[in-house]
Tab-separated table of C-alpha atoms in Angstrom:
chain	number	residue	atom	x	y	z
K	1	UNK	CA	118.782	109.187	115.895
K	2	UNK	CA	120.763	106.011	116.697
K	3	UNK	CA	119.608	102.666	114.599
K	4	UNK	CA	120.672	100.071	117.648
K	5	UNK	CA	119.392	96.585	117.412
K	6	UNK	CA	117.356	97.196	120.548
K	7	UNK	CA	114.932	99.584	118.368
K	8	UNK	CA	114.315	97.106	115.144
K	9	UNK	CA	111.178	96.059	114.060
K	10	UNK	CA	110.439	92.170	113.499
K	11	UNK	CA	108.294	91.193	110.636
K	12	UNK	CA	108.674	87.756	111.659
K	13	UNK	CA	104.653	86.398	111.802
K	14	UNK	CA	103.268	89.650	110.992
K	15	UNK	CA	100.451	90.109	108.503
K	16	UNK	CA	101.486	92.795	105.873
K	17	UNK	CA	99.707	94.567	103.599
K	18	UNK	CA	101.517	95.622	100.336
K	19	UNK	CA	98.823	98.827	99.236
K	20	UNK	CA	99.394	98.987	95.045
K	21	UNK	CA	100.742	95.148	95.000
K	22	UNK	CA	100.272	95.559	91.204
K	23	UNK	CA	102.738	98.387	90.980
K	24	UNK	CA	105.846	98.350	89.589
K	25	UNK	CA	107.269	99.501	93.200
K	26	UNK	CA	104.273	97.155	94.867
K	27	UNK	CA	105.458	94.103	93.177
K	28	UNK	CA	109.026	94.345	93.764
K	29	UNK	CA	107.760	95.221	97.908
K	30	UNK	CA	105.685	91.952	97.366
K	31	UNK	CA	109.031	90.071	95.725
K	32	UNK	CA	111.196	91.353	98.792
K	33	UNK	CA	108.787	90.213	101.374
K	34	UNK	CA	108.948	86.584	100.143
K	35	UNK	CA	111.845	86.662	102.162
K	36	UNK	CA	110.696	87.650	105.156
K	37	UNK	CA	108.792	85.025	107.337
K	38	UNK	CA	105.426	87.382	107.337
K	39	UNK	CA	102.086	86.945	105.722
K	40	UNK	CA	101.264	89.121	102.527
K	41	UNK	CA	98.138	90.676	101.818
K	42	UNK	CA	96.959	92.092	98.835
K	43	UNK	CA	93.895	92.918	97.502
K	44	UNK	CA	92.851	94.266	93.499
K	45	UNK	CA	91.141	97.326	92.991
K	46	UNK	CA	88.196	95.492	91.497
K	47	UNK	CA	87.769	94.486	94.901
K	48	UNK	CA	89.003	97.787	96.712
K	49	UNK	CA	88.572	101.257	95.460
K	50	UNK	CA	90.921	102.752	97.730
K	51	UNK	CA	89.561	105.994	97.023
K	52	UNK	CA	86.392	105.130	98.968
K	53	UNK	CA	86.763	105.459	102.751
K	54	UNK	CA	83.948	102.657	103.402
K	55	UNK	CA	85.286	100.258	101.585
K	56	UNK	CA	88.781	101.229	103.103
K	57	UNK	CA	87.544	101.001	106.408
K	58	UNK	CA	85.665	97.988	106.016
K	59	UNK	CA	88.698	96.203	104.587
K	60	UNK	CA	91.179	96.959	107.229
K	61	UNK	CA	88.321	95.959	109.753
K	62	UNK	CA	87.944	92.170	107.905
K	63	UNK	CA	91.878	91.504	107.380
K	64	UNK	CA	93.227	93.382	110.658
K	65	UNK	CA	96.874	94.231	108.864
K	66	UNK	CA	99.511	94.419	111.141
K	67	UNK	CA	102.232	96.459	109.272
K	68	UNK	CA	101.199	98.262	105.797
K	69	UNK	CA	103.595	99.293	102.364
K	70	UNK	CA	101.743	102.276	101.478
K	71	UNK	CA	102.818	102.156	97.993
K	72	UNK	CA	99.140	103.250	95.948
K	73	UNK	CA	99.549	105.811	94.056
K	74	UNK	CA	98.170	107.330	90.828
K	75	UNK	CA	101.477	108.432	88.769
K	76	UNK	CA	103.013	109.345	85.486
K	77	UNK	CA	105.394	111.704	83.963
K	78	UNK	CA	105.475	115.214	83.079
K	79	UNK	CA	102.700	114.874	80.337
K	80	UNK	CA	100.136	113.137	82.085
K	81	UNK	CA	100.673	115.225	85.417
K	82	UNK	CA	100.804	118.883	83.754
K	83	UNK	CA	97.516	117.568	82.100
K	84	UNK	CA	95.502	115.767	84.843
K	85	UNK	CA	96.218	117.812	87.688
K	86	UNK	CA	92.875	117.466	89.257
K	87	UNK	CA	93.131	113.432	88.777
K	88	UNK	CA	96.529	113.065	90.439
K	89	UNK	CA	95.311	115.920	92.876
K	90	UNK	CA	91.940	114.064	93.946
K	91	UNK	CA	93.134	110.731	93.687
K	92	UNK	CA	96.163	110.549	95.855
K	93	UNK	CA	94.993	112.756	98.476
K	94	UNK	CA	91.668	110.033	98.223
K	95	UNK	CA	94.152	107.092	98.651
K	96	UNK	CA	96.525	108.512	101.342
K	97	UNK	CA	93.920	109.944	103.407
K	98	UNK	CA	91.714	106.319	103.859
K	99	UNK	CA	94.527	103.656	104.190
K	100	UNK	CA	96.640	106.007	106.978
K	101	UNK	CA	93.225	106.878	108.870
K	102	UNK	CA	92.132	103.210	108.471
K	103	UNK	CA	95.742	101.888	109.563
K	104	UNK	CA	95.389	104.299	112.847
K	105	UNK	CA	91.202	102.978	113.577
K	106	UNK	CA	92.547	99.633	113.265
K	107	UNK	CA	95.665	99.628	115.563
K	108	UNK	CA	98.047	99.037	112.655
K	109	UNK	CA	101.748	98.665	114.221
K	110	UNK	CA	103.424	100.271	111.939
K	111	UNK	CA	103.460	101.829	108.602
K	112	UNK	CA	105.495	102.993	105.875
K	113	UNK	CA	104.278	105.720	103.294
K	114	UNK	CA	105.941	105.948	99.995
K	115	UNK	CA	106.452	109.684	98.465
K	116	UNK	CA	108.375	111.123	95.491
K	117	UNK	CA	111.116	112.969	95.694
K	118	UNK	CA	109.061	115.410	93.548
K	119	UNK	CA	107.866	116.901	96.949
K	120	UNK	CA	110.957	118.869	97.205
K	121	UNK	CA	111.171	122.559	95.708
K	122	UNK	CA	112.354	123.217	91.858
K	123	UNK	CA	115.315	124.650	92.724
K	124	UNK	CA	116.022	122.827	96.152
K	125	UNK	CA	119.882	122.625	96.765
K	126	UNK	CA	121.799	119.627	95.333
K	127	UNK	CA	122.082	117.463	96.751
K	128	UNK	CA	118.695	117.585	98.330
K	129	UNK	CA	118.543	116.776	102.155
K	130	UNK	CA	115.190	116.379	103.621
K	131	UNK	CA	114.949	119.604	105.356
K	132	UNK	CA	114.184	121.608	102.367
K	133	UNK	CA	111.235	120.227	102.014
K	134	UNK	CA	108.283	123.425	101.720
K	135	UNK	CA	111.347	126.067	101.529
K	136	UNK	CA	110.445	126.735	98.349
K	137	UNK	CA	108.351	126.889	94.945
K	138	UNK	CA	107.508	123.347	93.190
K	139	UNK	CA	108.486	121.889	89.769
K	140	UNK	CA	104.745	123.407	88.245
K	141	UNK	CA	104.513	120.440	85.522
K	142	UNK	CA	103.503	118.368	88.695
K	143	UNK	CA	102.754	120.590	91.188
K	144	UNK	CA	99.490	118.675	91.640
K	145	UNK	CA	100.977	115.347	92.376
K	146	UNK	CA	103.841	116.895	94.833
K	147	UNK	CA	101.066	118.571	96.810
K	148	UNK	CA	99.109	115.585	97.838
K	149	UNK	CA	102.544	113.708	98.234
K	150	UNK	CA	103.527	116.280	100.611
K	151	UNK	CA	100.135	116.311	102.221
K	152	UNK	CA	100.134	112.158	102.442
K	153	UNK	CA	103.563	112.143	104.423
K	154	UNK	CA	102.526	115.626	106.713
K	155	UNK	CA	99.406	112.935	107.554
K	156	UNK	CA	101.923	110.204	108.431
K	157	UNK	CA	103.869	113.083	111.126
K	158	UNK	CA	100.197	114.259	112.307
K	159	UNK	CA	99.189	111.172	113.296
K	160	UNK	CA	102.329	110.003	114.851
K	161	UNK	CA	102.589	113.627	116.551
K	162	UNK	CA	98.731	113.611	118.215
K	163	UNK	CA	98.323	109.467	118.642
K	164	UNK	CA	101.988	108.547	118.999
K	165	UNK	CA	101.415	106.178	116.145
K	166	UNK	CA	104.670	104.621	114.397
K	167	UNK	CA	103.985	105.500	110.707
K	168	UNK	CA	107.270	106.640	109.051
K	169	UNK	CA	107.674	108.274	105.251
K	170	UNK	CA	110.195	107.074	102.317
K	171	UNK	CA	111.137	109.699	99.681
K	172	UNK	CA	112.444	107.648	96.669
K	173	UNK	CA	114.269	108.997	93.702
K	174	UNK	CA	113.506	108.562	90.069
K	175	UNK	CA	112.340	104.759	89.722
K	176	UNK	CA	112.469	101.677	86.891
K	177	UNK	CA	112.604	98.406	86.508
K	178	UNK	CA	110.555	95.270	85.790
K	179	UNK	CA	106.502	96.263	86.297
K	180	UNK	CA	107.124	99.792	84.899
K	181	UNK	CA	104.437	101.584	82.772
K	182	UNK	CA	105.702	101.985	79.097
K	183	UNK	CA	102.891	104.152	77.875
K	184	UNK	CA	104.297	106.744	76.011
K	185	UNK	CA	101.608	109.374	76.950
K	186	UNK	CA	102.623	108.675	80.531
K	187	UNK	CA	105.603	106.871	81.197
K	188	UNK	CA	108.303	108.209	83.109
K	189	UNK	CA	111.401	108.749	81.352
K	190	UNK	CA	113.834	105.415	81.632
K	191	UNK	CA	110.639	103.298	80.217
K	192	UNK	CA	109.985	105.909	77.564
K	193	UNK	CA	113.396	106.148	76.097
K	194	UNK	CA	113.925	102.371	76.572
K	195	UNK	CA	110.654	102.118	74.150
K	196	UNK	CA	111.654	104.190	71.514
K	197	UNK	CA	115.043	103.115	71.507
K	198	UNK	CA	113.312	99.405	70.828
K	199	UNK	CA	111.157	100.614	68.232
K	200	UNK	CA	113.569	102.584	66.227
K	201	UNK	CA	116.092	99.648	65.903
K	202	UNK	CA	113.439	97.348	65.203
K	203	UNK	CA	112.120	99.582	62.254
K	204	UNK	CA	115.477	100.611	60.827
K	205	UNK	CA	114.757	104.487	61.619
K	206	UNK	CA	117.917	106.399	62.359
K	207	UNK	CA	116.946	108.468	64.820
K	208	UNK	CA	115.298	109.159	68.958
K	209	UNK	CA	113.937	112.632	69.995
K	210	UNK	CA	113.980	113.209	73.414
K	211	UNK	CA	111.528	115.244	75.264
K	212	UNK	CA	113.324	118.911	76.362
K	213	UNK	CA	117.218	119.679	76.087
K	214	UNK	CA	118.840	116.572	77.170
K	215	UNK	CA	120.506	118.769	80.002
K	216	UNK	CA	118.603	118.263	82.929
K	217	UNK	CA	120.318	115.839	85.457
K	218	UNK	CA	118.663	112.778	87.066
K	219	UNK	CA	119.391	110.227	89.551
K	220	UNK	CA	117.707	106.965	88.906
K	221	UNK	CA	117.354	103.717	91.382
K	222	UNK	CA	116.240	100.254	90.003
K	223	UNK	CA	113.022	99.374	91.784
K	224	UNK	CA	114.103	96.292	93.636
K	225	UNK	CA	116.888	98.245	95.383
K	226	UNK	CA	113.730	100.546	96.144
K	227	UNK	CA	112.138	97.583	98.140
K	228	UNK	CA	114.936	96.496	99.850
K	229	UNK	CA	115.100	100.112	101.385
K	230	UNK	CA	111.288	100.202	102.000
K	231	UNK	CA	111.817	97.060	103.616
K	232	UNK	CA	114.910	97.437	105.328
K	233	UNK	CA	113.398	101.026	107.032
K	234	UNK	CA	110.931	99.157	108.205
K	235	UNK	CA	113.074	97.051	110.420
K	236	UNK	CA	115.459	99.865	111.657
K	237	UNK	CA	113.504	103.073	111.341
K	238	UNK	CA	111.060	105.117	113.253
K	239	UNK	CA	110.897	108.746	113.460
K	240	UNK	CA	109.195	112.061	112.529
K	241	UNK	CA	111.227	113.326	109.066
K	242	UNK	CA	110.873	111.191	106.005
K	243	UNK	CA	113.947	109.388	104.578
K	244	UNK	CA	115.423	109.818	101.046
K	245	UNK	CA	115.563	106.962	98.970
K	246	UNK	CA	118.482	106.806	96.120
K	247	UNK	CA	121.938	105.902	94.775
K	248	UNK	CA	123.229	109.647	95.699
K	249	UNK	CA	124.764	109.967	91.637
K	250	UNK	CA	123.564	111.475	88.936
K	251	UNK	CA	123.419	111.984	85.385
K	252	UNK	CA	122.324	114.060	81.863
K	253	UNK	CA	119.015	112.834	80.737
K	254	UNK	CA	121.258	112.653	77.154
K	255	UNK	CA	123.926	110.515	79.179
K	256	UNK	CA	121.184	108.160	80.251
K	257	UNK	CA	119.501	108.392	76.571
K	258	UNK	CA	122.765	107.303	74.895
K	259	UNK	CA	123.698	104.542	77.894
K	260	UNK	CA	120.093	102.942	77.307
K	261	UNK	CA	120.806	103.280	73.195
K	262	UNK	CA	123.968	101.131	74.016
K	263	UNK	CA	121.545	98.789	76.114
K	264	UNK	CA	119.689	98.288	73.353
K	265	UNK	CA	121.980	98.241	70.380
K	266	UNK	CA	120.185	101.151	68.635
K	267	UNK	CA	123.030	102.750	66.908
K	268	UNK	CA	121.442	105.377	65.468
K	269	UNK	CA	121.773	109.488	66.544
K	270	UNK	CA	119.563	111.284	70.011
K	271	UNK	CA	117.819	114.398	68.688
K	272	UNK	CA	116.089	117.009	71.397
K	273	UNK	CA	112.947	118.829	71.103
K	274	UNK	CA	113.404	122.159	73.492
K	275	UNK	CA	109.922	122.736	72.449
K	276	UNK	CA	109.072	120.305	75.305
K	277	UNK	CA	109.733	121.291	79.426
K	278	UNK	CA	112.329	119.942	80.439
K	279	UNK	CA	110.999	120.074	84.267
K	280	UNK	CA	113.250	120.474	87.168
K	281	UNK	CA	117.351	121.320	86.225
K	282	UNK	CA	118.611	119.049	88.683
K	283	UNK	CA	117.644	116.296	91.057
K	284	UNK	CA	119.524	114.817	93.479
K	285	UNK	CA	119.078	113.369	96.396
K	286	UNK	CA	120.854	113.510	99.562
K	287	UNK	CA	120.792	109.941	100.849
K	288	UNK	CA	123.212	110.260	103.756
K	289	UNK	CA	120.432	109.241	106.697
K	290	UNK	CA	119.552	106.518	104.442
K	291	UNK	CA	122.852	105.225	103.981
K	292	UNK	CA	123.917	105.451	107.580
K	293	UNK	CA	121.147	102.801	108.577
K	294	UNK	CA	123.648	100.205	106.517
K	295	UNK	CA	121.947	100.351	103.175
K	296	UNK	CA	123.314	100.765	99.958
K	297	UNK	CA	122.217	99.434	96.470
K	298	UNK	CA	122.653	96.609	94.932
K	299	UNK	CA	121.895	97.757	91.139
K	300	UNK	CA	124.470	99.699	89.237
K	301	UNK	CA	122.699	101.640	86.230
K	302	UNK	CA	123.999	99.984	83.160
K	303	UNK	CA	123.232	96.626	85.041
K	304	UNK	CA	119.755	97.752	86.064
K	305	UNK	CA	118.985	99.131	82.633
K	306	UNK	CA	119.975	95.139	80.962
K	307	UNK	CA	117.480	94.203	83.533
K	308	UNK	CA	114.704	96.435	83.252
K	309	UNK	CA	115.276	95.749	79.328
K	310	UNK	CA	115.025	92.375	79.655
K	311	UNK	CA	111.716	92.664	81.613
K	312	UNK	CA	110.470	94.493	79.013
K	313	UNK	CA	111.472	92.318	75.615
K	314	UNK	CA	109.858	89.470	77.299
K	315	UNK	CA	106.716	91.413	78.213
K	316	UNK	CA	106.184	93.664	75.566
K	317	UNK	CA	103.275	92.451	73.915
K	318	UNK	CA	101.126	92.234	77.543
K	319	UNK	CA	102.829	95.615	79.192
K	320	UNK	CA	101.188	98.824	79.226
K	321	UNK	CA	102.084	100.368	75.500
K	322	UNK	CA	99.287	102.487	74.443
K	323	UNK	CA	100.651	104.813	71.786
């Protein structure tokens, strides 16, 4: 499709609802939006239970949005999804279903939905464009969480096919940054390393482990380059398929162990534990529709790792660290 200046989308004066504003990809939406001339709503979930379809409804009905950030979601890495698959089942579907039928009872203009780039099959080819989506078998440590992904941005083309509405999908690579979760039980895995690579050289222990073989390859986008994508899609995209979000490179989850080690200064050696899955052997996205829009990120990794290291240092002792 053709991105012409005749088809963007103003958020000039527009109220905006960022859904998951306390997210580490909510927040940084809600940090890029300051610079947009728009109104920003959020709301807590002591307030809003967004898996509750009355109090959904009832919401949208009060505070009329006129664009939504669909950016809710229950997550976590490979531990907590491969052992709370009815949770991250349940809960997304829950959350997905209310705020995109709310959005459409409402006469929302537009709205963006935020996947994972989980949603693709394990052994999808590399890099991944979005047409292999469902042409194959999932990653099965979070097969729970890609299904109601998938089923979340399917809702997004269903109602856009039957009511013509204008709600569009993002597909965003592995994510960190300042906000992130650093719960070891269910952190992903820049936050996790980052953590134990803190802890060691603050104790004086000489080595990491790292979950699996170290061999798997990763691609991995700091999450303010994430929300200026989200953002800038907004402006300059509308159509049926979903858009990949990330850098297009890769690396060895041991490369990235050993260039956050260097971040931190622990000097000490990386052991592996193949006793743990290692999950999908390889993802990468194919960005190409992305980056023909005129994006590109702003973050390189080393840079983005100093940052989200930072963030963390100066927030450890109020983050999320449960043992």
């Amino acid at each position: 499709m053709s991105y012409s200046k005749a088809m963007s989308f103003d958020l000039k004066n527009k109220r905006v609802f960022v859904c998951g504003h306390r997210g580490m990809v909510g927040s940084a939406i809600v940090r890029q939006l300051a610079h947009q001339d728009c109104t920003i709503l959020t709301v807590g979930r002591e307030r809003l239970d967004l898996r509750e379809q009355t109090q959904v409804r009832a919401w949208f009905n009060a505070e009329k949005p006129d664009v939504v950030f669909l950016a809710a979601a229950k997550v976590g890495g490979i531990l907590a999804n491969d052992s709370k698959p009815a949770d991250f089942l349940y809960d997304n579907l829950a959350i997905e279903m209310n705020v995109i039928e709310a959005a459409f009872r409402t006469g929302v203009e537009k709205l963006l939905y935020l996947g994972s780039s989980c949603i693709y099959p394990k052994l999808a080819p590399q890099p991944i464009p979005e047409n292999a989506l469902l042409t194959g078998s999932l990653e099965p440590t979070n097969e729970a969480y890609a299904i109601a992904k998938i089923a979340g941005l399917k809702l997004c083309q269903a109602y856009r096919r039957q009511y013509g509405s204008d709600f569009i999908a993002a597909m965003p690579t592995n994510l960190y940054g300042p906000g992130d979760s650093y719960d070891l039980t269910s952190s992903h895995v820049i936050p996790a390393l980052l953590r134990k690579a803190h802890e060691a050289k603050r104790a004086g222990h000489s080595e990491i482990t790292i979950w699996g073989t170290g061999t798997p390859r990763r691609e991995f986008l700091h999450v303010d380059d994430a929300a200026s994508a989200l953002v800038h899609l907004m402006k300059v995209y509308s159509g049926m398929e979903h858009v990949n979000v990330g850098t297009g490179e890769d690396l060895t989850i041991m490369d990235v162990a050993k260039l956050i080690c260097d971040v931190v200064g622990f000097t000490g050696t990386i052991a592996t534990d193949p006793n743990k899955p290692d999950g999908t052997p390889r993802k990468l996205l194919d960005v190409s529709k992305l980056t023909a829009t005129g994006w590109w990120p702003r973050y390189g990794l080393r840079d983005g790792l100093v940052d989200a290291y930072r963030w963390f240092a100066a927030n450890e002792t109020t983050s999320r660290l449960t043992v």
